[in-house]
Amino acid sequence: LDSGSTIGTTIQYSENIDCTDYGGHGTFCAGQIRDFCPKAEILSYCITPVVDGQTVYDAQYINLALKDVLGRAESGYIVLLNVYGDGFVEETHDLIMALIDKGVPVIVPSGNEGKDPQGIGFPSCMDEVICVGATDAQGEYQFFSNFHGRVDFCDVGRDVRGIQLDGTIGTWHGTCIAAARLTGKCAAILYDNPNMTEQDLFDYLKTIAVDLNDAGHDPYTGWGMIP
């Protein structure tokens, strides 16, 4: 769930809106997933559609997408919810919890404000989601990555190369990119272990994570990076 994608199948979950991935963010993140799990079937949802010529940032479109995913979700599904913002949307929270109750992992970025927010942005404030921070390729925490006690894991979110909207290779940064990379790794794990539950996956990730920064869990890199 991002800005749309030209990789995989774009789901038109609501009429009279334009789900085209104009910015390319969703395409780049989808490419990261495909890089780590080439056999993954990617269903792309635009949660920042263009309505009457304007990009709209409204939780109603996130909720429409989550409802559509919930109707499809079964074993082997993973949701990458690339959104971070102020406030707490009760319906969005309920839909995320419904997916997790179905055994579907929900992976989110920690945010790119480079701080320890007093009111952690939604949905990374949720205990139940898998929250991802950003490092560089050497495993060093990156200054823009939000740090707080609910960061679970980290991945490379600096100078990441991948496919862009126009088909060329470009370099992107951000915790969304790190979250997409972790999503691809989780997809590869579930592909080989289709009976894993959401809790099984989380517990397994903790056992294989390469510890970074402070020993054990820390607010910058969580339990570490998944190899």
JSON list of C-alpha atoms in Angstrom, two decimals:
[
{"chain": "A", "resi": 1, "resn": "LEU", "atom": "CA", "xyz": [0.00, 0.00, 0.00]},
{"chain": "A", "resi": 2, "resn": "ASP", "atom": "CA", "xyz": [1.92, 2.96, -1.33]},
{"chain": "A", "resi": 3, "resn": "SER", "atom": "CA", "xyz": [1.62, 5.45, -4.19]},
{"chain": "A", "resi": 4, "resn": "GLY", "atom": "CA", "xyz": [0.79, 2.71, -6.69]},
{"chain": "A", "resi": 5, "resn": "SER", "atom": "CA", "xyz": [3.13, 0.61, -8.81]},
{"chain": "A", "resi": 6, "resn": "THR", "atom": "CA", "xyz": [3.85, -0.47, -12.35]},
{"chain": "A", "resi": 7, "resn": "ILE", "atom": "CA", "xyz": [5.25, -3.77, -10.97]},
{"chain": "A", "resi": 8, "resn": "GLY", "atom": "CA", "xyz": [2.63, -6.45, -10.40]},
{"chain": "A", "resi": 9, "resn": "THR", "atom": "CA", "xyz": [-1.12, -5.88, -10.44]},
{"chain": "A", "resi": 10, "resn": "THR", "atom": "CA", "xyz": [-2.55, -2.49, -9.53]},
{"chain": "A", "resi": 11, "resn": "ILE", "atom": "CA", "xyz": [-5.85, -2.88, -7.69]},
{"chain": "A", "resi": 12, "resn": "GLN", "atom": "CA", "xyz": [-8.51, -0.31, -8.59]},
{"chain": "A", "resi": 13, "resn": "TYR", "atom": "CA", "xyz": [-10.40, -0.60, -5.30]},
{"chain": "A", "resi": 14, "resn": "SER", "atom": "CA", "xyz": [-12.49, 2.53, -5.70]},
{"chain": "A", "resi": 15, "resn": "GLU", "atom": "CA", "xyz": [-14.16, 4.14, -8.69]},
{"chain": "A", "resi": 16, "resn": "ASN", "atom": "CA", "xyz": [-13.54, 7.66, -9.97]},
{"chain": "A", "resi": 17, "resn": "ILE", "atom": "CA", "xyz": [-10.03, 8.01, -8.59]},
{"chain": "A", "resi": 18, "resn": "ASP", "atom": "CA", "xyz": [-6.68, 7.94, -10.36]},
{"chain": "A", "resi": 19, "resn": "CYS", "atom": "CA", "xyz": [-4.32, 5.34, -8.87]},
{"chain": "A", "resi": 20, "resn": "THR", "atom": "CA", "xyz": [-1.44, 6.08, -11.24]},
{"chain": "A", "resi": 21, "resn": "ASP", "atom": "CA", "xyz": [1.98, 6.03, -9.55]},
{"chain": "A", "resi": 22, "resn": "TYR", "atom": "CA", "xyz": [3.03, 9.50, -10.62]},
{"chain": "A", "resi": 23, "resn": "GLY", "atom": "CA", "xyz": [5.88, 9.91, -8.14]},
{"chain": "A", "resi": 24, "resn": "GLY", "atom": "CA", "xyz": [7.43, 6.48, -8.60]},
{"chain": "A", "resi": 25, "resn": "HIS", "atom": "CA", "xyz": [7.78, 5.74, -4.87]},
{"chain": "A", "resi": 26, "resn": "GLY", "atom": "CA", "xyz": [5.47, 2.72, -5.01]},
{"chain": "A", "resi": 27, "resn": "THR", "atom": "CA", "xyz": [7.17, 1.34, -8.10]},
{"chain": "A", "resi": 28, "resn": "PHE", "atom": "CA", "xyz": [10.61, 1.62, -6.50]},
{"chain": "A", "resi": 29, "resn": "CYS", "atom": "CA", "xyz": [9.45, -0.12, -3.31]},
{"chain": "A", "resi": 30, "resn": "ALA", "atom": "CA", "xyz": [7.68, -2.86, -5.27]},
{"chain": "A", "resi": 31, "resn": "GLY", "atom": "CA", "xyz": [10.92, -3.44, -7.16]},
{"chain": "A", "resi": 32, "resn": "GLN", "atom": "CA", "xyz": [12.77, -3.91, -3.87]},
{"chain": "A", "resi": 33, "resn": "ILE", "atom": "CA", "xyz": [10.29, -6.60, -2.84]},
{"chain": "A", "resi": 34, "resn": "ARG", "atom": "CA", "xyz": [10.66, -8.36, -6.18]},
{"chain": "A", "resi": 35, "resn": "ASP", "atom": "CA", "xyz": [14.46, -8.23, -5.93]},
{"chain": "A", "resi": 36, "resn": "PHE", "atom": "CA", "xyz": [14.40, -10.29, -2.72]},
{"chain": "A", "resi": 37, "resn": "CYS", "atom": "CA", "xyz": [11.51, -12.57, -3.71]},
{"chain": "A", "resi": 38, "resn": "PRO", "atom": "CA", "xyz": [11.25, -12.80, -7.51]},
{"chain": "A", "resi": 39, "resn": "LYS", "atom": "CA", "xyz": [8.33, -15.24, -7.27]},
{"chain": "A", "resi": 40, "resn": "ALA", "atom": "CA", "xyz": [6.22, -12.91, -5.13]},
{"chain": "A", "resi": 41, "resn": "GLU", "atom": "CA", "xyz": [2.92, -11.82, -6.63]},
{"chain": "A", "resi": 42, "resn": "ILE", "atom": "CA", "xyz": [2.64, -8.10, -5.93]},
{"chain": "A", "resi": 43, "resn": "LEU", "atom": "CA", "xyz": [-0.77, -6.48, -5.52]},
{"chain": "A", "resi": 44, "resn": "SER", "atom": "CA", "xyz": [-0.35, -2.72, -5.51]},
{"chain": "A", "resi": 45, "resn": "TYR", "atom": "CA", "xyz": [-2.74, -0.26, -3.88]},
{"chain": "A", "resi": 46, "resn": "CYS", "atom": "CA", "xyz": [-2.48, 3.50, -4.26]},
{"chain": "A", "resi": 47, "resn": "ILE", "atom": "CA", "xyz": [-3.29, 5.18, -0.94]},
{"chain": "A", "resi": 48, "resn": "THR", "atom": "CA", "xyz": [-2.53, 8.70, -2.19]},
{"chain": "A", "resi": 49, "resn": "PRO", "atom": "CA", "xyz": [-4.74, 8.85, -5.29]},
{"chain": "A", "resi": 50, "resn": "VAL", "atom": "CA", "xyz": [-5.31, 11.83, -7.56]},
{"chain": "A", "resi": 51, "resn": "VAL", "atom": "CA", "xyz": [-8.85, 13.15, -7.30]},
{"chain": "A", "resi": 52, "resn": "ASP", "atom": "CA", "xyz": [-9.94, 16.07, -9.48]},
{"chain": "A", "resi": 53, "resn": "GLY", "atom": "CA", "xyz": [-6.32, 16.76, -10.36]},
{"chain": "A", "resi": 54, "resn": "GLN", "atom": "CA", "xyz": [-5.07, 16.86, -6.76]},
{"chain": "A", "resi": 55, "resn": "THR", "atom": "CA", "xyz": [-3.15, 14.26, -4.76]},
{"chain": "A", "resi": 56, "resn": "VAL", "atom": "CA", "xyz": [-5.26, 13.37, -1.73]},
{"chain": "A", "resi": 57, "resn": "TYR", "atom": "CA", "xyz": [-3.82, 12.33, 1.61]},
{"chain": "A", "resi": 58, "resn": "ASP", "atom": "CA", "xyz": [-6.84, 10.94, 3.43]},
{"chain": "A", "resi": 59, "resn": "ALA", "atom": "CA", "xyz": [-7.19, 7.87, 5.64]},
{"chain": "A", "resi": 60, "resn": "GLN", "atom": "CA", "xyz": [-10.36, 6.87, 3.79]},
{"chain": "A", "resi": 61, "resn": "TYR", "atom": "CA", "xyz": [-8.22, 5.62, 0.90]},
{"chain": "A", "resi": 62, "resn": "ILE", "atom": "CA", "xyz": [-5.93, 3.68, 3.24]},
{"chain": "A", "resi": 63, "resn": "ASN", "atom": "CA", "xyz": [-9.03, 2.09, 4.75]},
{"chain": "A", "resi": 64, "resn": "LEU", "atom": "CA", "xyz": [-10.51, 1.23, 1.35]},
{"chain": "A", "resi": 65, "resn": "ALA", "atom": "CA", "xyz": [-7.25, -0.50, 0.43]},
{"chain": "A", "resi": 66, "resn": "LEU", "atom": "CA", "xyz": [-7.00, -2.35, 3.75]},
{"chain": "A", "resi": 67, "resn": "LYS", "atom": "CA", "xyz": [-10.60, -3.56, 3.41]},
{"chain": "A", "resi": 68, "resn": "ASP", "atom": "CA", "xyz": [-9.85, -4.91, -0.06]},
{"chain": "A", "resi": 69, "resn": "VAL", "atom": "CA", "xyz": [-6.72, -6.68, 1.20]},
{"chain": "A", "resi": 70, "resn": "LEU", "atom": "CA", "xyz": [-8.64, -8.10, 4.15]},
{"chain": "A", "resi": 71, "resn": "GLY", "atom": "CA", "xyz": [-11.15, -9.63, 1.76]},
{"chain": "A", "resi": 72, "resn": "ARG", "atom": "CA", "xyz": [-8.37, -11.40, -0.12]},
{"chain": "A", "resi": 73, "resn": "ALA", "atom": "CA", "xyz": [-5.92, -12.17, 2.67]},
{"chain": "A", "resi": 74, "resn": "GLU", "atom": "CA", "xyz": [-4.95, -15.73, 3.39]},
{"chain": "A", "resi": 75, "resn": "SER", "atom": "CA", "xyz": [-1.83, -17.68, 4.29]},
{"chain": "A", "resi": 76, "resn": "GLY", "atom": "CA", "xyz": [1.26, -16.27, 2.59]},
{"chain": "A", "resi": 77, "resn": "TYR", "atom": "CA", "xyz": [0.11, -12.65, 2.41]},
{"chain": "A", "resi": 78, "resn": "ILE", "atom": "CA", "xyz": [2.23, -9.78, 3.70]},
{"chain": "A", "resi": 79, "resn": "VAL", "atom": "CA", "xyz": [1.13, -6.14, 3.84]},
{"chain": "A", "resi": 80, "resn": "LEU", "atom": "CA", "xyz": [3.66, -3.34, 3.38]},
{"chain": "A", "resi": 81, "resn": "LEU", "atom": "CA", "xyz": [1.85, -0.23, 4.61]},
{"chain": "A", "resi": 82, "resn": "ASN", "atom": "CA", "xyz": [4.12, 2.61, 3.56]},
{"chain": "A", "resi": 83, "resn": "VAL", "atom": "CA", "xyz": [2.53, 5.44, 5.48]},
{"chain": "A", "resi": 84, "resn": "TYR", "atom": "CA", "xyz": [3.51, 7.51, 8.51]},
{"chain": "A", "resi": 85, "resn": "GLY", "atom": "CA", "xyz": [1.67, 10.41, 10.03]},
{"chain": "A", "resi": 86, "resn": "ASP", "atom": "CA", "xyz": [0.28, 12.22, 13.02]},
{"chain": "A", "resi": 87, "resn": "GLY", "atom": "CA", "xyz": [-2.94, 11.23, 14.68]},
{"chain": "A", "resi": 88, "resn": "PHE", "atom": "CA", "xyz": [-4.52, 7.87, 15.30]},
{"chain": "A", "resi": 89, "resn": "VAL", "atom": "CA", "xyz": [-7.21, 6.58, 12.97]},
{"chain": "A", "resi": 90, "resn": "GLU", "atom": "CA", "xyz": [-9.42, 4.10, 14.82]},
{"chain": "A", "resi": 91, "resn": "GLU", "atom": "CA", "xyz": [-10.83, 2.38, 11.71]},
{"chain": "A", "resi": 92, "resn": "THR", "atom": "CA", "xyz": [-7.35, 1.99, 10.22]},
{"chain": "A", "resi": 93, "resn": "HIS", "atom": "CA", "xyz": [-6.13, 0.52, 13.50]},
{"chain": "A", "resi": 94, "resn": "ASP", "atom": "CA", "xyz": [-9.04, -1.95, 13.54]},
{"chain": "A", "resi": 95, "resn": "LEU", "atom": "CA", "xyz": [-8.36, -3.04, 9.96]},
{"chain": "A", "resi": 96, "resn": "ILE", "atom": "CA", "xyz": [-4.65, -3.53, 10.66]},
{"chain": "A", "resi": 97, "resn": "MET", "atom": "CA", "xyz": [-5.51, -5.62, 13.72]},
{"chain": "A", "resi": 98, "resn": "ALA", "atom": "CA", "xyz": [-7.97, -7.69, 11.67]},
{"chain": "A", "resi": 99, "resn": "LEU", "atom": "CA", "xyz": [-5.20, -8.51, 9.20]},
{"chain": "A", "resi": 100, "resn": "ILE", "atom": "CA", "xyz": [-2.79, -9.45, 11.98]},
{"chain": "A", "resi": 101, "resn": "ASP", "atom": "CA", "xyz": [-5.49, -11.60, 13.60]},
{"chain": "A", "resi": 102, "resn": "LYS", "atom": "CA", "xyz": [-5.72, -13.40, 10.26]},
{"chain": "A", "resi": 103, "resn": "GLY", "atom": "CA", "xyz": [-1.99, -14.12, 10.50]},
{"chain": "A", "resi": 104, "resn": "VAL", "atom": "CA", "xyz": [-0.95, -11.46, 7.96]},
{"chain": "A", "resi": 105, "resn": "PRO", "atom": "CA", "xyz": [2.25, -9.56, 8.91]},
{"chain": "A", "resi": 106, "resn": "VAL", "atom": "CA", "xyz": [1.92, -5.78, 8.52]},
{"chain": "A", "resi": 107, "resn": "ILE", "atom": "CA", "xyz": [5.25, -4.00, 7.93]},
{"chain": "A", "resi": 108, "resn": "VAL", "atom": "CA", "xyz": [5.60, -0.23, 8.34]},
{"chain": "A", "resi": 109, "resn": "PRO", "atom": "CA", "xyz": [8.41, 2.39, 8.22]},
{"chain": "A", "resi": 110, "resn": "SER", "atom": "CA", "xyz": [9.58, 4.15, 11.38]},
{"chain": "A", "resi": 111, "resn": "GLY", "atom": "CA", "xyz": [9.40, 7.54, 9.62]},
{"chain": "A", "resi": 112, "resn": "ASN", "atom": "CA", "xyz": [11.94, 10.00, 8.23]},
{"chain": "A", "resi": 113, "resn": "GLU", "atom": "CA", "xyz": [11.87, 12.82, 10.77]},
{"chain": "A", "resi": 114, "resn": "GLY", "atom": "CA", "xyz": [15.18, 11.77, 12.34]},
{"chain": "A", "resi": 115, "resn": "LYS", "atom": "CA", "xyz": [13.98, 12.00, 15.90]},
{"chain": "A", "resi": 116, "resn": "ASP", "atom": "CA", "xyz": [12.49, 10.16, 18.85]},
{"chain": "A", "resi": 117, "resn": "PRO", "atom": "CA", "xyz": [8.95, 11.49, 18.55]},
{"chain": "A", "resi": 118, "resn": "GLN", "atom": "CA", "xyz": [7.04, 12.02, 21.78]},
{"chain": "A", "resi": 119, "resn": "GLY", "atom": "CA", "xyz": [3.87, 10.96, 20.05]},
{"chain": "A", "resi": 120, "resn": "ILE", "atom": "CA", "xyz": [5.12, 8.21, 17.76]},
{"chain": "A", "resi": 121, "resn": "GLY", "atom": "CA", "xyz": [3.54, 8.50, 14.32]},
{"chain": "A", "resi": 122, "resn": "PHE", "atom": "CA", "xyz": [0.74, 6.17, 13.28]},
{"chain": "A", "resi": 123, "resn": "PRO", "atom": "CA", "xyz": [0.90, 3.27, 12.45]},
{"chain": "A", "resi": 124, "resn": "SER", "atom": "CA", "xyz": [4.47, 2.71, 13.70]},
{"chain": "A", "resi": 125, "resn": "CYS", "atom": "CA", "xyz": [3.17, 3.42, 17.21]},
{"chain": "A", "resi": 126, "resn": "MET", "atom": "CA", "xyz": [1.36, 0.05, 17.18]},
{"chain": "A", "resi": 127, "resn": "ASP", "atom": "CA", "xyz": [2.99, -2.81, 19.06]},
{"chain": "A", "resi": 128, "resn": "GLU", "atom": "CA", "xyz": [1.53, -5.36, 16.66]},
{"chain": "A", "resi": 129, "resn": "VAL", "atom": "CA", "xyz": [3.04, -4.08, 13.38]},
{"chain": "A", "resi": 130, "resn": "ILE", "atom": "CA", "xyz": [6.63, -4.77, 12.32]},
{"chain": "A", "resi": 131, "resn": "CYS", "atom": "CA", "xyz": [8.35, -1.38, 12.36]},
{"chain": "A", "resi": 132, "resn": "VAL", "atom": "CA", "xyz": [11.51, -0.84, 10.29]},
{"chain": "A", "resi": 133, "resn": "GLY", "atom": "CA", "xyz": [14.28, 1.73, 10.68]},
{"chain": "A", "resi": 134, "resn": "ALA", "atom": "CA", "xyz": [17.02, 2.60, 8.19]},
{"chain": "A", "resi": 135, "resn": "THR", "atom": "CA", "xyz": [20.77, 2.02, 8.05]},
{"chain": "A", "resi": 136, "resn": "ASP", "atom": "CA", "xyz": [23.39, 2.34, 5.34]},
{"chain": "A", "resi": 137, "resn": "ALA", "atom": "CA", "xyz": [24.92, -0.68, 3.60]},
{"chain": "A", "resi": 138, "resn": "GLN", "atom": "CA", "xyz": [27.45, -1.03, 6.44]},
{"chain": "A", "resi": 139, "resn": "GLY", "atom": "CA", "xyz": [24.71, -1.27, 9.04]},
{"chain": "A", "resi": 140, "resn": "GLU", "atom": "CA", "xyz": [25.16, 2.22, 10.44]},
{"chain": "A", "resi": 141, "resn": "TYR", "atom": "CA", "xyz": [22.04, 3.98, 11.70]},
{"chain": "A", "resi": 142, "resn": "GLN", "atom": "CA", "xyz": [20.99, 6.82, 9.41]},
{"chain": "A", "resi": 143, "resn": "PHE", "atom": "CA", "xyz": [20.22, 10.27, 10.78]},
{"chain": "A", "resi": 144, "resn": "PHE", "atom": "CA", "xyz": [16.80, 10.60, 9.13]},
{"chain": "A", "resi": 145, "resn": "SER", "atom": "CA", "xyz": [15.40, 7.37, 10.60]},
{"chain": "A", "resi": 146, "resn": "ASN", "atom": "CA", "xyz": [13.05, 7.84, 13.55]},
{"chain": "A", "resi": 147, "resn": "PHE", "atom": "CA", "xyz": [14.17, 5.97, 16.65]},
{"chain": "A", "resi": 148, "resn": "HIS", "atom": "CA", "xyz": [11.91, 4.74, 19.41]},
{"chain": "A", "resi": 149, "resn": "GLY", "atom": "CA", "xyz": [11.10, 1.65, 21.42]},
{"chain": "A", "resi": 150, "resn": "ARG", "atom": "CA", "xyz": [8.77, 0.18, 18.80]},
{"chain": "A", "resi": 151, "resn": "VAL", "atom": "CA", "xyz": [11.38, -0.15, 16.05]},
{"chain": "A", "resi": 152, "resn": "ASP", "atom": "CA", "xyz": [11.62, -3.91, 15.50]},
{"chain": "A", "resi": 153, "resn": "PHE", "atom": "CA", "xyz": [14.22, -4.33, 12.75]},
{"chain": "A", "resi": 154, "resn": "CYS", "atom": "CA", "xyz": [16.26, -2.29, 10.31]},
{"chain": "A", "resi": 155, "resn": "ASP", "atom": "CA", "xyz": [17.39, -2.54, 6.73]},
{"chain": "A", "resi": 156, "resn": "VAL", "atom": "CA", "xyz": [19.32, -0.49, 4.22]},
{"chain": "A", "resi": 157, "resn": "GLY", "atom": "CA", "xyz": [17.54, 2.77, 3.49]},
{"chain": "A", "resi": 158, "resn": "ARG", "atom": "CA", "xyz": [20.44, 4.87, 2.21]},
{"chain": "A", "resi": 159, "resn": "ASP", "atom": "CA", "xyz": [21.77, 4.93, -1.37]},
{"chain": "A", "resi": 160, "resn": "VAL", "atom": "CA", "xyz": [19.53, 2.02, -2.38]},
{"chain": "A", "resi": 161, "resn": "ARG", "atom": "CA", "xyz": [19.58, 1.27, -6.09]},
{"chain": "A", "resi": 162, "resn": "GLY", "atom": "CA", "xyz": [16.51, 0.01, -7.87]},
{"chain": "A", "resi": 163, "resn": "ILE", "atom": "CA", "xyz": [14.09, 0.31, -10.75]},
{"chain": "A", "resi": 164, "resn": "GLN", "atom": "CA", "xyz": [12.25, 3.58, -11.21]},
{"chain": "A", "resi": 165, "resn": "LEU", "atom": "CA", "xyz": [8.94, 4.48, -12.82]},
{"chain": "A", "resi": 166, "resn": "ASP", "atom": "CA", "xyz": [10.56, 5.10, -16.22]},
{"chain": "A", "resi": 167, "resn": "GLY", "atom": "CA", "xyz": [12.42, 1.78, -16.13]},
{"chain": "A", "resi": 168, "resn": "THR", "atom": "CA", "xyz": [15.84, 3.28, -15.37]},
{"chain": "A", "resi": 169, "resn": "ILE", "atom": "CA", "xyz": [17.94, 2.48, -12.30]},
{"chain": "A", "resi": 170, "resn": "GLY", "atom": "CA", "xyz": [18.01, 5.16, -9.63]},
{"chain": "A", "resi": 171, "resn": "THR", "atom": "CA", "xyz": [19.06, 5.68, -6.01]},
{"chain": "A", "resi": 172, "resn": "TRP", "atom": "CA", "xyz": [16.52, 6.32, -3.25]},
{"chain": "A", "resi": 173, "resn": "HIS", "atom": "CA", "xyz": [16.62, 6.84, 0.51]},
{"chain": "A", "resi": 174, "resn": "GLY", "atom": "CA", "xyz": [14.15, 6.44, 3.36]},
{"chain": "A", "resi": 175, "resn": "THR", "atom": "CA", "xyz": [12.61, 4.16, 5.93]},
{"chain": "A", "resi": 176, "resn": "CYS", "atom": "CA", "xyz": [9.93, 3.18, 3.38]},
{"chain": "A", "resi": 177, "resn": "ILE", "atom": "CA", "xyz": [12.71, 1.72, 1.23]},
{"chain": "A", "resi": 178, "resn": "ALA", "atom": "CA", "xyz": [14.09, -0.15, 4.24]},
{"chain": "A", "resi": 179, "resn": "ALA", "atom": "CA", "xyz": [10.60, -1.49, 5.01]},
{"chain": "A", "resi": 180, "resn": "ALA", "atom": "CA", "xyz": [10.18, -2.65, 1.40]},
{"chain": "A", "resi": 181, "resn": "ARG", "atom": "CA", "xyz": [13.48, -4.54, 1.55]},
{"chain": "A", "resi": 182, "resn": "LEU", "atom": "CA", "xyz": [12.43, -6.30, 4.76]},
{"chain": "A", "resi": 183, "resn": "THR", "atom": "CA", "xyz": [9.07, -7.12, 3.16]},
{"chain": "A", "resi": 184, "resn": "GLY", "atom": "CA", "xyz": [10.88, -8.84, 0.29]},
{"chain": "A", "resi": 185, "resn": "LYS", "atom": "CA", "xyz": [12.99, -10.86, 2.72]},
{"chain": "A", "resi": 186, "resn": "CYS", "atom": "CA", "xyz": [9.89, -11.88, 4.67]},
{"chain": "A", "resi": 187, "resn": "ALA", "atom": "CA", "xyz": [8.15, -12.88, 1.44]},
{"chain": "A", "resi": 188, "resn": "ALA", "atom": "CA", "xyz": [11.08, -15.15, 0.59]},
{"chain": "A", "resi": 189, "resn": "ILE", "atom": "CA", "xyz": [10.91, -16.74, 4.06]},
{"chain": "A", "resi": 190, "resn": "LEU", "atom": "CA", "xyz": [7.15, -17.33, 3.79]},
{"chain": "A", "resi": 191, "resn": "TYR", "atom": "CA", "xyz": [7.53, -18.72, 0.28]},
{"chain": "A", "resi": 192, "resn": "ASP", "atom": "CA", "xyz": [9.79, -21.45, 1.70]},
{"chain": "A", "resi": 193, "resn": "ASN", "atom": "CA", "xyz": [7.71, -21.84, 4.89]},
{"chain": "A", "resi": 194, "resn": "PRO", "atom": "CA", "xyz": [4.07, -21.33, 3.88]},
{"chain": "A", "resi": 195, "resn": "ASN", "atom": "CA", "xyz": [2.66, -22.60, 7.18]},
{"chain": "A", "resi": 196, "resn": "MET", "atom": "CA", "xyz": [4.36, -19.91, 9.26]},
{"chain": "A", "resi": 197, "resn": "THR", "atom": "CA", "xyz": [2.01, -17.72, 11.28]},
{"chain": "A", "resi": 198, "resn": "GLU", "atom": "CA", "xyz": [2.59, -14.00, 11.78]},
{"chain": "A", "resi": 199, "resn": "GLN", "atom": "CA", "xyz": [3.98, -14.70, 15.26]},
{"chain": "A", "resi": 200, "resn": "ASP", "atom": "CA", "xyz": [6.16, -17.53, 13.93]},
{"chain": "A", "resi": 201, "resn": "LEU", "atom": "CA", "xyz": [7.64, -15.14, 11.38]},
{"chain": "A", "resi": 202, "resn": "PHE", "atom": "CA", "xyz": [8.35, -12.43, 13.93]},
{"chain": "A", "resi": 203, "resn": "ASP", "atom": "CA", "xyz": [9.97, -14.89, 16.33]},
{"chain": "A", "resi": 204, "resn": "TYR", "atom": "CA", "xyz": [12.07, -16.35, 13.51]},
{"chain": "A", "resi": 205, "resn": "LEU", "atom": "CA", "xyz": [13.21, -12.91, 12.38]},
{"chain": "A", "resi": 206, "resn": "LYS", "atom": "CA", "xyz": [14.49, -12.21, 15.90]},
{"chain": "A", "resi": 207, "resn": "THR", "atom": "CA", "xyz": [16.56, -15.40, 15.86]},
{"chain": "A", "resi": 208, "resn": "ILE", "atom": "CA", "xyz": [18.29, -14.62, 12.54]},
{"chain": "A", "resi": 209, "resn": "ALA", "atom": "CA", "xyz": [18.66, -10.84, 12.86]},
{"chain": "A", "resi": 210, "resn": "VAL", "atom": "CA", "xyz": [22.24, -9.56, 12.81]},
{"chain": "A", "resi": 211, "resn": "ASP", "atom": "CA", "xyz": [22.55, -7.45, 15.94]},
{"chain": "A", "resi": 212, "resn": "LEU", "atom": "CA", "xyz": [23.66, -3.86, 15.31]},
{"chain": "A", "resi": 213, "resn": "ASN", "atom": "CA", "xyz": [24.28, -0.80, 17.46]},
{"chain": "A", "resi": 214, "resn": "ASP", "atom": "CA", "xyz": [23.72, -1.63, 21.15]},
{"chain": "A", "resi": 215, "resn": "ALA", "atom": "CA", "xyz": [23.59, -5.29, 22.18]},
{"chain": "A", "resi": 216, "resn": "GLY", "atom": "CA", "xyz": [20.08, -6.72, 21.94]},
{"chain": "A", "resi": 217, "resn": "HIS", "atom": "CA", "xyz": [17.09, -4.61, 21.06]},
{"chain": "A", "resi": 218, "resn": "ASP", "atom": "CA", "xyz": [17.74, -0.88, 20.69]},
{"chain": "A", "resi": 219, "resn": "PRO", "atom": "CA", "xyz": [15.54, 2.03, 19.51]},
{"chain": "A", "resi": 220, "resn": "TYR", "atom": "CA", "xyz": [17.65, 2.72, 16.41]},
{"chain": "A", "resi": 221, "resn": "THR", "atom": "CA", "xyz": [17.97, -0.69, 14.74]},
{"chain": "A", "resi": 222, "resn": "GLY", "atom": "CA", "xyz": [15.58, -2.86, 16.78]},
{"chain": "A", "resi": 223, "resn": "TRP", "atom": "CA", "xyz": [16.69, -6.46, 16.92]},
{"chain": "A", "resi": 224, "resn": "GLY", "atom": "CA", "xyz": [18.98, -5.87, 13.96]},
{"chain": "A", "resi": 225, "resn": "MET", "atom": "CA", "xyz": [19.09, -6.53, 10.22]},
{"chain": "A", "resi": 226, "resn": "ILE", "atom": "CA", "xyz": [17.77, -9.64, 8.49]},
{"chain": "A", "resi": 227, "resn": "PRO", "atom": "CA", "xyz": [20.53, -11.11, 6.28]}
]
